[in-house]
Amino acid sequence: MGFMGSGKTSVGRELARLLGWTFRDFDDAVEAEVGRSIPEIFRERGEAFFRRAEARVGERLLSEERVVLATGGGWAAEPGRLDGLPEATLSVWLRVSAAEAVRRAGSGETERPLLAVEDPVSRARELVAEREPCYRRAGMVLDSESASPRELARTIQEYMRIRGDGENVSHAKSG
Ligand code: S3P
């Protein structure tokens, strides 16, 4: 989890590859369920509709095992989200500054409706400040600007190895 542009998808995909687990992205799953792109959903149905779809998709994906999930940037900031995490789930906050998030999101035609405003850096600063208390509750915090997606994924993998993550799942599966 983490703000837009924090690298959730690239780090998540790399971590799943390292672990041999499945990778799933909340935004992709919402787009598949609704049959529209994220910008279309925001434009045609509004943010509240998107948040409900995101909540449903999140519940479904969190019930899967051996899966690396990339949430949408706003998912963890909704009340109660992190309270409902399955016990064995490791949550990771990829931390990014508002300025870097906007730089990574690019300019012009944006995939991120919430940053499609006149002053995206100020908007990003407000959202980051609002959301940080929620992100901060993650089990692991990594500065996403200090390392490449591959290095970040390796750091998470190493932390999981020390915690013994994934072991219970494989034992359960092998009976
Ligand atoms: C959002 C982040 C986006 C996407 C939607 C809303 C947010 O996901 O879910 O545009 O509220 O921060 P990414 O963080 O993957 O860009």
mmCIF file of N, CA, C and O in Angstrom, residues 74-167:
data_model
loop_
_atom_site.group_PDB
_atom_site.id
_atom_site.type_symbol
_atom_site.label_atom_id
_atom_site.label_comp_id
_atom_site.label_asym_id
_atom_site.label_seq_id
_atom_site.Cartn_x
_atom_site.Cartn_y
_atom_site.Cartn_z
ATOM 1 N N GLY A 74 -5.814 4.812 -2.357
ATOM 2 C CA GLY A 74 -6.763 5.275 -1.353
ATOM 3 C C GLY A 74 -7.351 4.165 -0.504
ATOM 4 O O GLY A 74 -8.017 4.433 0.503
ATOM 5 N N TRP A 75 -7.129 2.939 -0.890
ATOM 6 C CA TRP A 75 -7.788 1.813 -0.225
ATOM 7 C C TRP A 75 -7.529 1.784 1.278
ATOM 8 O O TRP A 75 -8.455 1.699 2.089
ATOM 9 N N ALA A 76 -6.240 1.874 1.665
ATOM 10 C CA ALA A 76 -5.878 1.738 3.082
ATOM 11 C C ALA A 76 -6.358 2.924 3.915
ATOM 12 O O ALA A 76 -6.396 2.848 5.143
ATOM 13 N N ALA A 77 -6.720 4.017 3.253
ATOM 14 C CA ALA A 77 -7.090 5.229 3.975
ATOM 15 C C ALA A 77 -8.563 5.252 4.376
ATOM 16 O O ALA A 77 -8.997 6.131 5.099
ATOM 17 N N GLU A 78 -9.326 4.262 3.908
ATOM 18 C CA GLU A 78 -10.740 4.200 4.295
ATOM 19 C C GLU A 78 -10.834 3.542 5.680
ATOM 20 O O GLU A 78 -10.062 2.640 5.988
ATOM 21 N N PRO A 79 -11.796 3.999 6.511
ATOM 22 C CA PRO A 79 -11.874 3.486 7.886
ATOM 23 C C PRO A 79 -11.991 1.958 7.950
ATOM 24 O O PRO A 79 -12.707 1.367 7.145
ATOM 25 N N GLY A 80 -11.248 1.380 8.882
ATOM 26 C CA GLY A 80 -11.411 -0.049 9.174
ATOM 27 C C GLY A 80 -10.662 -0.999 8.260
ATOM 28 O O GLY A 80 -10.601 -2.193 8.532
ATOM 29 N N ARG A 81 -10.075 -0.491 7.191
ATOM 30 C CA ARG A 81 -9.465 -1.382 6.214
ATOM 31 C C ARG A 81 -8.360 -2.270 6.813
ATOM 32 O O ARG A 81 -8.342 -3.476 6.618
ATOM 33 N N LEU A 82 -7.465 -1.619 7.565
ATOM 34 C CA LEU A 82 -6.332 -2.403 8.063
ATOM 35 C C LEU A 82 -6.722 -3.261 9.263
ATOM 36 O O LEU A 82 -6.058 -4.239 9.577
ATOM 37 N N ASP A 83 -7.867 -2.931 9.894
ATOM 38 C CA ASP A 83 -8.342 -3.760 11.008
ATOM 39 C C ASP A 83 -8.817 -5.105 10.499
ATOM 40 O O ASP A 83 -8.795 -6.095 11.206
ATOM 41 N N GLY A 84 -9.261 -5.133 9.250
ATOM 42 C CA GLY A 84 -9.840 -6.364 8.722
ATOM 43 C C GLY A 84 -8.840 -7.255 8.001
ATOM 44 O O GLY A 84 -9.246 -8.218 7.353
ATOM 45 N N LEU A 85 -7.561 -6.955 8.096
ATOM 46 C CA LEU A 85 -6.580 -7.780 7.376
ATOM 47 C C LEU A 85 -6.464 -9.159 8.003
ATOM 48 O O LEU A 85 -6.400 -9.276 9.226
ATOM 49 N N PRO A 86 -6.409 -10.211 7.184
ATOM 50 C CA PRO A 86 -6.178 -11.542 7.754
ATOM 51 C C PRO A 86 -4.871 -11.535 8.562
ATOM 52 O O PRO A 86 -3.926 -10.833 8.196
ATOM 53 N N GLU A 87 -4.851 -12.302 9.645
ATOM 54 C CA GLU A 87 -3.737 -12.238 10.595
ATOM 55 C C GLU A 87 -2.365 -12.477 9.953
ATOM 56 O O GLU A 87 -1.384 -11.835 10.293
ATOM 57 N N ALA A 88 -2.298 -13.396 9.009
ATOM 58 C CA ALA A 88 -1.005 -13.754 8.419
ATOM 59 C C ALA A 88 -0.547 -12.766 7.341
ATOM 60 O O ALA A 88 0.527 -12.916 6.777
ATOM 61 N N THR A 89 -1.362 -11.765 7.084
ATOM 62 C CA THR A 89 -1.022 -10.839 6.001
ATOM 63 C C THR A 89 0.012 -9.809 6.448
ATOM 64 O O THR A 89 -0.167 -9.152 7.467
ATOM 65 N N LEU A 90 1.071 -9.679 5.697
ATOM 66 C CA LEU A 90 2.060 -8.627 5.947
ATOM 67 C C LEU A 90 1.656 -7.406 5.118
ATOM 68 O O LEU A 90 1.502 -7.511 3.893
ATOM 69 N N SER A 91 1.484 -6.279 5.777
ATOM 70 C CA SER A 91 1.192 -5.060 5.030
ATOM 71 C C SER A 91 2.465 -4.222 4.953
ATOM 72 O O SER A 91 3.221 -4.126 5.914
ATOM 73 N N VAL A 92 2.696 -3.650 3.794
ATOM 74 C CA VAL A 92 3.910 -2.855 3.569
ATOM 75 C C VAL A 92 3.501 -1.485 3.036
ATOM 76 O O VAL A 92 2.741 -1.400 2.073
ATOM 77 N N TRP A 93 4.004 -0.457 3.669
ATOM 78 C CA TRP A 93 3.773 0.905 3.168
ATOM 79 C C TRP A 93 4.988 1.334 2.368
ATOM 80 O O TRP A 93 6.096 1.380 2.893
ATOM 81 N N LEU A 94 4.786 1.609 1.092
ATOM 82 C CA LEU A 94 5.840 2.175 0.254
ATOM 83 C C LEU A 94 5.670 3.690 0.312
ATOM 84 O O LEU A 94 4.692 4.232 -0.188
ATOM 85 N N ARG A 95 6.622 4.323 0.936
ATOM 86 C CA ARG A 95 6.500 5.743 1.204
ATOM 87 C C ARG A 95 7.083 6.562 0.058
ATOM 88 O O ARG A 95 8.164 6.235 -0.440
ATOM 89 N N VAL A 96 6.381 7.598 -0.350
ATOM 90 C CA VAL A 96 6.857 8.469 -1.429
ATOM 91 C C VAL A 96 6.425 9.903 -1.105
ATOM 92 O O VAL A 96 5.373 10.115 -0.501
ATOM 93 N N SER A 97 7.245 10.873 -1.499
ATOM 94 C CA SER A 97 6.854 12.267 -1.265
ATOM 95 C C SER A 97 5.809 12.679 -2.299
ATOM 96 O O SER A 97 5.723 12.072 -3.379
ATOM 97 N N ALA A 98 5.043 13.715 -1.984
ATOM 98 C CA ALA A 98 4.008 14.202 -2.902
ATOM 99 C C ALA A 98 4.642 14.638 -4.230
ATOM 100 O O ALA A 98 4.123 14.331 -5.309
ATOM 101 N N ALA A 99 5.771 15.331 -4.148
ATOM 102 C CA ALA A 99 6.406 15.833 -5.380
ATOM 103 C C ALA A 99 6.845 14.688 -6.279
ATOM 104 O O ALA A 99 6.637 14.713 -7.498
ATOM 105 N N GLU A 100 7.437 13.662 -5.673
ATOM 106 C CA GLU A 100 7.905 12.511 -6.465
ATOM 107 C C GLU A 100 6.707 11.729 -7.023
ATOM 108 O O GLU A 100 6.744 11.253 -8.158
ATOM 109 N N ALA A 101 5.653 11.626 -6.233
ATOM 110 C CA ALA A 101 4.452 10.914 -6.696
ATOM 111 C C ALA A 101 3.911 11.582 -7.959
ATOM 112 O O ALA A 101 3.584 10.918 -8.943
ATOM 113 N N VAL A 102 3.851 12.897 -7.946
ATOM 114 C CA VAL A 102 3.318 13.633 -9.093
ATOM 115 C C VAL A 102 4.276 13.522 -10.278
ATOM 116 O O VAL A 102 3.857 13.340 -11.422
ATOM 117 N N ARG A 103 5.556 13.576 -9.998
ATOM 118 C CA ARG A 103 6.536 13.422 -11.080
ATOM 119 C C ARG A 103 6.354 12.057 -11.756
ATOM 120 O O ARG A 103 6.318 11.941 -12.965
ATOM 121 N N ARG A 104 6.183 11.024 -10.942
ATOM 122 C CA ARG A 104 6.033 9.676 -11.505
ATOM 123 C C ARG A 104 4.697 9.508 -12.225
ATOM 124 O O ARG A 104 4.606 8.738 -13.173
ATOM 125 N N ALA A 105 3.676 10.181 -11.724
ATOM 126 C CA ALA A 105 2.351 10.046 -12.336
ATOM 127 C C ALA A 105 2.327 10.702 -13.715
ATOM 128 O O ALA A 105 1.453 10.414 -14.528
ATOM 129 N N GLY A 106 3.289 11.594 -13.979
ATOM 130 C CA GLY A 106 3.359 12.252 -15.278
ATOM 131 C C GLY A 106 2.371 13.395 -15.378
ATOM 132 O O GLY A 106 1.530 13.594 -14.495
ATOM 133 N N SER A 107 2.491 14.141 -16.462
ATOM 134 C CA SER A 107 1.611 15.304 -16.614
ATOM 135 C C SER A 107 0.658 15.071 -17.786
ATOM 136 O O SER A 107 0.737 14.072 -18.471
ATOM 137 N N GLY A 108 -0.215 16.001 -17.976
ATOM 138 C CA GLY A 108 -1.156 15.908 -19.093
ATOM 139 C C GLY A 108 -2.237 14.884 -18.826
ATOM 140 O O GLY A 108 -2.711 14.757 -17.702
ATOM 141 N N GLU A 109 -2.625 14.152 -19.819
ATOM 142 C CA GLU A 109 -3.684 13.128 -19.729
ATOM 143 C C GLU A 109 -3.326 12.139 -18.611
ATOM 144 O O GLU A 109 -2.411 11.334 -18.740
ATOM 145 N N THR A 110 -4.007 12.234 -17.466
ATOM 146 C CA THR A 110 -3.601 11.419 -16.326
ATOM 147 C C THR A 110 -4.480 10.185 -16.145
ATOM 148 O O THR A 110 -5.663 10.204 -16.416
ATOM 149 N N GLU A 111 -3.822 9.143 -15.705
ATOM 150 C CA GLU A 111 -4.515 7.903 -15.342
ATOM 151 C C GLU A 111 -5.099 8.045 -13.940
ATOM 152 O O GLU A 111 -5.801 7.175 -13.483
ATOM 153 N N ARG A 112 -4.670 9.126 -13.248
ATOM 154 C CA ARG A 112 -5.073 9.309 -11.853
ATOM 155 C C ARG A 112 -6.015 10.505 -11.714
ATOM 156 O O ARG A 112 -5.555 11.643 -11.592
ATOM 157 N N PRO A 113 -7.308 10.227 -11.735
ATOM 158 C CA PRO A 113 -8.276 11.330 -11.716
ATOM 159 C C PRO A 113 -8.089 12.291 -10.542
ATOM 160 O O PRO A 113 -8.314 13.483 -10.694
ATOM 161 N N LEU A 114 -7.640 11.765 -9.383
ATOM 162 C CA LEU A 114 -7.525 12.643 -8.206
ATOM 163 C C LEU A 114 -6.403 13.661 -8.364
ATOM 164 O O LEU A 114 -6.358 14.664 -7.658
ATOM 165 N N LEU A 115 -5.475 13.398 -9.303
ATOM 166 C CA LEU A 115 -4.368 14.341 -9.515
ATOM 167 C C LEU A 115 -4.565 15.173 -10.783
ATOM 168 O O LEU A 115 -3.696 15.944 -11.165
ATOM 169 N N ALA A 116 -5.708 14.993 -11.426
ATOM 170 C CA ALA A 116 -5.992 15.759 -12.641
ATOM 171 C C ALA A 116 -6.570 17.116 -12.261
ATOM 172 O O ALA A 116 -7.722 17.442 -12.563
ATOM 173 N N VAL A 117 -5.773 17.921 -11.549
ATOM 174 C CA VAL A 117 -6.207 19.246 -11.082
ATOM 175 C C VAL A 117 -5.113 20.244 -11.456
ATOM 176 O O VAL A 117 -4.016 19.857 -11.888
ATOM 177 N N GLU A 118 -5.405 21.507 -11.232
ATOM 178 C CA GLU A 118 -4.469 22.548 -11.672
ATOM 179 C C GLU A 118 -3.122 22.454 -10.954
ATOM 180 O O GLU A 118 -2.077 22.624 -11.562
ATOM 181 N N ASP A 119 -3.188 22.195 -9.641
ATOM 182 C CA ASP A 119 -1.945 22.128 -8.869
ATOM 183 C C ASP A 119 -1.839 20.738 -8.215
ATOM 184 O O ASP A 119 -2.133 20.565 -7.036
ATOM 185 N N PRO A 120 -1.393 19.756 -9.004
ATOM 186 C CA PRO A 120 -1.396 18.379 -8.493
ATOM 187 C C PRO A 120 -0.480 18.168 -7.283
ATOM 188 O O PRO A 120 -0.789 17.342 -6.423
ATOM 189 N N VAL A 121 0.621 18.949 -7.204
ATOM 190 C CA VAL A 121 1.529 18.735 -6.061
ATOM 191 C C VAL A 121 0.847 19.145 -4.750
ATOM 192 O O VAL A 121 0.914 18.417 -3.759
ATOM 193 N N SER A 122 0.141 20.286 -4.763
ATOM 194 C CA SER A 122 -0.577 20.700 -3.536
ATOM 195 C C SER A 122 -1.647 19.675 -3.176
ATOM 196 O O SER A 122 -1.826 19.313 -2.011
ATOM 197 N N ARG A 123 -2.365 19.218 -4.194
ATOM 198 C CA ARG A 123 -3.422 18.209 -3.958
ATOM 199 C C ARG A 123 -2.805 16.935 -3.376
ATOM 200 O O ARG A 123 -3.334 16.353 -2.426
ATOM 201 N N ALA A 124 -1.683 16.509 -3.969
ATOM 202 C CA ALA A 124 -1.016 15.292 -3.483
ATOM 203 C C ALA A 124 -0.550 15.488 -2.043
ATOM 204 O O ALA A 124 -0.694 14.597 -1.214
ATOM 205 N N ARG A 125 -0.039 16.699 -1.736
ATOM 206 C CA ARG A 125 0.412 16.972 -0.359
ATOM 207 C C ARG A 125 -0.736 16.830 0.625
ATOM 208 O O ARG A 125 -0.580 16.231 1.684
ATOM 209 N N GLU A 126 -1.893 17.372 0.263
ATOM 210 C CA GLU A 126 -3.067 17.287 1.153
ATOM 211 C C GLU A 126 -3.465 15.830 1.368
ATOM 212 O O GLU A 126 -3.719 15.390 2.488
ATOM 213 N N LEU A 127 -3.529 15.088 0.262
ATOM 214 C CA LEU A 127 -3.964 13.681 0.363
ATOM 215 C C LEU A 127 -2.972 12.858 1.174
ATOM 216 O O LEU A 127 -3.358 12.037 2.007
ATOM 217 N N VAL A 128 -1.667 13.075 0.923
ATOM 218 C CA VAL A 128 -0.645 12.327 1.661
ATOM 219 C C VAL A 128 -0.781 12.629 3.158
ATOM 220 O O VAL A 128 -0.775 11.710 3.994
ATOM 221 N N ALA A 129 -0.943 13.908 3.501
ATOM 222 C CA ALA A 129 -1.054 14.288 4.920
ATOM 223 C C ALA A 129 -2.278 13.630 5.561
ATOM 224 O O ALA A 129 -2.222 13.130 6.679
ATOM 225 N N GLU A 130 -3.378 13.609 4.816
ATOM 226 C CA GLU A 130 -4.619 13.003 5.299
ATOM 227 C C GLU A 130 -4.455 11.495 5.520
ATOM 228 O O GLU A 130 -4.983 10.924 6.456
ATOM 229 N N ARG A 131 -3.727 10.876 4.622
ATOM 230 C CA ARG A 131 -3.653 9.404 4.626
ATOM 231 C C ARG A 131 -2.526 8.831 5.463
ATOM 232 O O ARG A 131 -2.580 7.652 5.837
ATOM 233 N N GLU A 132 -1.503 9.631 5.728
ATOM 234 C CA GLU A 132 -0.335 9.076 6.406
ATOM 235 C C GLU A 132 -0.631 8.336 7.702
ATOM 236 O O GLU A 132 -0.058 7.280 7.944
ATOM 237 N N PRO A 133 -1.536 8.861 8.549
ATOM 238 C CA PRO A 133 -1.816 8.130 9.792
ATOM 239 C C PRO A 133 -2.307 6.704 9.515
ATOM 240 O O PRO A 133 -2.051 5.793 10.306
ATOM 241 N N CYS A 134 -2.990 6.500 8.387
ATOM 242 C CA CYS A 134 -3.464 5.151 8.044
ATOM 243 C C CYS A 134 -2.313 4.311 7.498
ATOM 244 O O CYS A 134 -2.083 3.182 7.938
ATOM 245 N N TYR A 135 -1.585 4.856 6.539
ATOM 246 C CA TYR A 135 -0.453 4.111 5.957
ATOM 247 C C TYR A 135 0.543 3.670 7.043
ATOM 248 O O TYR A 135 1.122 2.597 6.993
ATOM 249 N N ARG A 136 0.710 4.571 8.025
ATOM 250 C CA ARG A 136 1.694 4.350 9.081
ATOM 251 C C ARG A 136 1.419 3.074 9.883
ATOM 252 O O ARG A 136 2.298 2.573 10.576
ATOM 253 N N ARG A 137 0.211 2.571 9.801
ATOM 254 C CA ARG A 137 -0.139 1.374 10.578
ATOM 255 C C ARG A 137 0.344 0.086 9.912
ATOM 256 O O ARG A 137 0.142 -1.007 10.426
ATOM 257 N N ALA A 138 0.990 0.192 8.751
ATOM 258 C CA ALA A 138 1.487 -1.001 8.055
ATOM 259 C C ALA A 138 2.529 -1.724 8.901
ATOM 260 O O ALA A 138 3.184 -1.118 9.748
ATOM 261 N N GLY A 139 2.681 -3.010 8.636
ATOM 262 C CA GLY A 139 3.641 -3.814 9.388
ATOM 263 C C GLY A 139 5.080 -3.514 9.009
ATOM 264 O O GLY A 139 6.009 -3.817 9.755
ATOM 265 N N MET A 140 5.287 -2.915 7.862
ATOM 266 C CA MET A 140 6.645 -2.623 7.384
ATOM 267 C C MET A 140 6.588 -1.335 6.581
ATOM 268 O O MET A 140 5.639 -1.129 5.808
ATOM 269 N N VAL A 141 7.571 -0.478 6.770
ATOM 270 C CA VAL A 141 7.602 0.794 6.044
ATOM 271 C C VAL A 141 8.897 0.880 5.245
ATOM 272 O O VAL A 141 9.973 0.659 5.785
ATOM 273 N N LEU A 142 8.777 1.169 3.960
ATOM 274 C CA LEU A 142 9.967 1.295 3.121
ATOM 275 C C LEU A 142 9.923 2.605 2.359
ATOM 276 O O LEU A 142 8.873 2.978 1.827
ATOM 277 N N ASP A 143 11.051 3.279 2.290
ATOM 278 C CA ASP A 143 11.143 4.513 1.520
ATOM 279 C C ASP A 143 11.320 4.131 0.046
ATOM 280 O O ASP A 143 12.363 3.615 -0.345
ATOM 281 N N SER A 144 10.283 4.380 -0.746
ATOM 282 C CA SER A 144 10.315 3.883 -2.126
ATOM 283 C C SER A 144 11.241 4.703 -3.021
ATOM 284 O O SER A 144 11.505 4.321 -4.149
ATOM 285 N N GLU A 145 11.730 5.838 -2.488
ATOM 286 C CA GLU A 145 12.634 6.650 -3.316
ATOM 287 C C GLU A 145 14.092 6.261 -3.108
ATOM 288 O O GLU A 145 14.974 6.742 -3.806
ATOM 289 N N SER A 146 14.338 5.374 -2.143
ATOM 290 C CA SER A 146 15.732 5.083 -1.794
ATOM 291 C C SER A 146 16.278 3.883 -2.555
ATOM 292 O O SER A 146 17.470 3.617 -2.508
ATOM 293 N N ALA A 147 15.432 3.147 -3.255
ATOM 294 C CA ALA A 147 15.901 1.919 -3.895
ATOM 295 C C ALA A 147 15.013 1.583 -5.086
ATOM 296 O O ALA A 147 13.912 2.109 -5.220
ATOM 297 N N SER A 148 15.521 0.688 -5.932
ATOM 298 C CA SER A 148 14.756 0.282 -7.116
ATOM 299 C C SER A 148 13.660 -0.699 -6.701
ATOM 300 O O SER A 148 13.730 -1.302 -5.627
ATOM 301 N N PRO A 149 12.646 -0.899 -7.569
ATOM 302 C CA PRO A 149 11.601 -1.885 -7.257
ATOM 303 C C PRO A 149 12.193 -3.256 -6.929
ATOM 304 O O PRO A 149 11.748 -3.926 -5.999
ATOM 305 N N ARG A 150 13.216 -3.657 -7.663
ATOM 306 C CA ARG A 150 13.816 -4.960 -7.406
ATOM 307 C C ARG A 150 14.439 -5.021 -6.015
ATOM 308 O O ARG A 150 14.263 -5.987 -5.275
ATOM 309 N N GLU A 151 15.167 -3.955 -5.641
ATOM 310 C CA GLU A 151 15.793 -3.936 -4.309
ATOM 311 C C GLU A 151 14.728 -3.909 -3.214
ATOM 312 O O GLU A 151 14.860 -4.588 -2.192
ATOM 313 N N LEU A 152 13.670 -3.144 -3.435
ATOM 314 C CA LEU A 152 12.601 -3.068 -2.427
ATOM 315 C C LEU A 152 11.938 -4.437 -2.269
ATOM 316 O O LEU A 152 11.675 -4.894 -1.160
ATOM 317 N N ALA A 153 11.696 -5.103 -3.397
ATOM 318 C CA ALA A 153 11.065 -6.428 -3.349
ATOM 319 C C ALA A 153 11.970 -7.413 -2.603
ATOM 320 O O ALA A 153 11.493 -8.213 -1.794
ATOM 321 N N ARG A 154 13.266 -7.320 -2.834
ATOM 322 C CA ARG A 154 14.195 -8.226 -2.131
ATOM 323 C C ARG A 154 14.201 -7.959 -0.636
ATOM 324 O O ARG A 154 14.298 -8.884 0.172
ATOM 325 N N THR A 155 14.110 -6.696 -0.254
ATOM 326 C CA THR A 155 14.070 -6.349 1.174
ATOM 327 C C THR A 155 12.819 -6.950 1.826
ATOM 328 O O THR A 155 12.879 -7.495 2.926
ATOM 329 N N ILE A 156 11.689 -6.860 1.126
ATOM 330 C CA ILE A 156 10.447 -7.430 1.682
ATOM 331 C C ILE A 156 10.579 -8.953 1.776
ATOM 332 O O ILE A 156 10.203 -9.570 2.773
ATOM 333 N N GLN A 157 11.123 -9.549 0.718
ATOM 334 C CA GLN A 157 11.279 -11.013 0.710
ATOM 335 C C GLN A 157 12.137 -11.462 1.900
ATOM 336 O O GLN A 157 11.816 -12.441 2.581
ATOM 337 N N GLU A 158 13.201 -10.730 2.160
ATOM 338 C CA GLU A 158 14.103 -11.087 3.259
ATOM 339 C C GLU A 158 13.376 -10.957 4.610
ATOM 340 O O GLU A 158 13.496 -11.825 5.470
ATOM 341 N N TYR A 159 12.606 -9.900 4.754
ATOM 342 C CA TYR A 159 11.837 -9.696 5.988
ATOM 343 C C TYR A 159 10.835 -10.842 6.178
ATOM 344 O O TYR A 159 10.661 -11.369 7.276
ATOM 345 N N MET A 160 10.201 -11.256 5.083
ATOM 346 C CA MET A 160 9.236 -12.361 5.153
ATOM 347 C C MET A 160 9.945 -13.661 5.535
ATOM 348 O O MET A 160 9.403 -14.477 6.272
ATOM 349 N N ARG A 161 11.139 -13.833 5.013
ATOM 350 C CA ARG A 161 11.890 -15.060 5.310
ATOM 351 C C ARG A 161 12.194 -15.125 6.814
ATOM 352 O O ARG A 161 12.004 -16.146 7.461
ATOM 353 N N ILE A 162 12.597 -13.989 7.375
ATOM 354 C CA ILE A 162 12.915 -13.949 8.804
ATOM 355 C C ILE A 162 11.652 -14.203 9.638
ATOM 356 O O ILE A 162 11.678 -14.915 10.631
ATOM 357 N N ARG A 163 10.528 -13.639 9.193
ATOM 358 C CA ARG A 163 9.257 -13.849 9.925
ATOM 359 C C ARG A 163 8.694 -15.254 9.754
ATOM 360 O O ARG A 163 7.773 -15.661 10.440
ATOM 361 N N GLY A 164 9.183 -15.963 8.724
ATOM 362 C CA GLY A 164 8.614 -17.286 8.441
ATOM 363 C C GLY A 164 7.313 -17.193 7.675
ATOM 364 O O GLY A 164 6.486 -18.106 7.711
ATOM 365 N N ASP A 165 7.105 -16.095 6.971
ATOM 366 C CA ASP A 165 5.862 -15.917 6.212
ATOM 367 C C ASP A 165 5.753 -16.936 5.093
ATOM 368 O O ASP A 165 6.722 -17.245 4.429
ATOM 369 N N GLY A 166 4.523 -17.421 4.893
ATOM 370 C CA GLY A 166 4.282 -18.355 3.787
ATOM 371 C C GLY A 166 4.424 -19.796 4.225
ATOM 372 O O GLY A 166 3.886 -20.696 3.609
ATOM 373 N N GLU A 167 5.104 -20.011 5.375
ATOM 374 C CA GLU A 167 5.330 -21.399 5.790
ATOM 375 C C GLU A 167 4.045 -22.102 6.191
ATOM 376 O O GLU A 167 3.787 -23.222 5.789
#
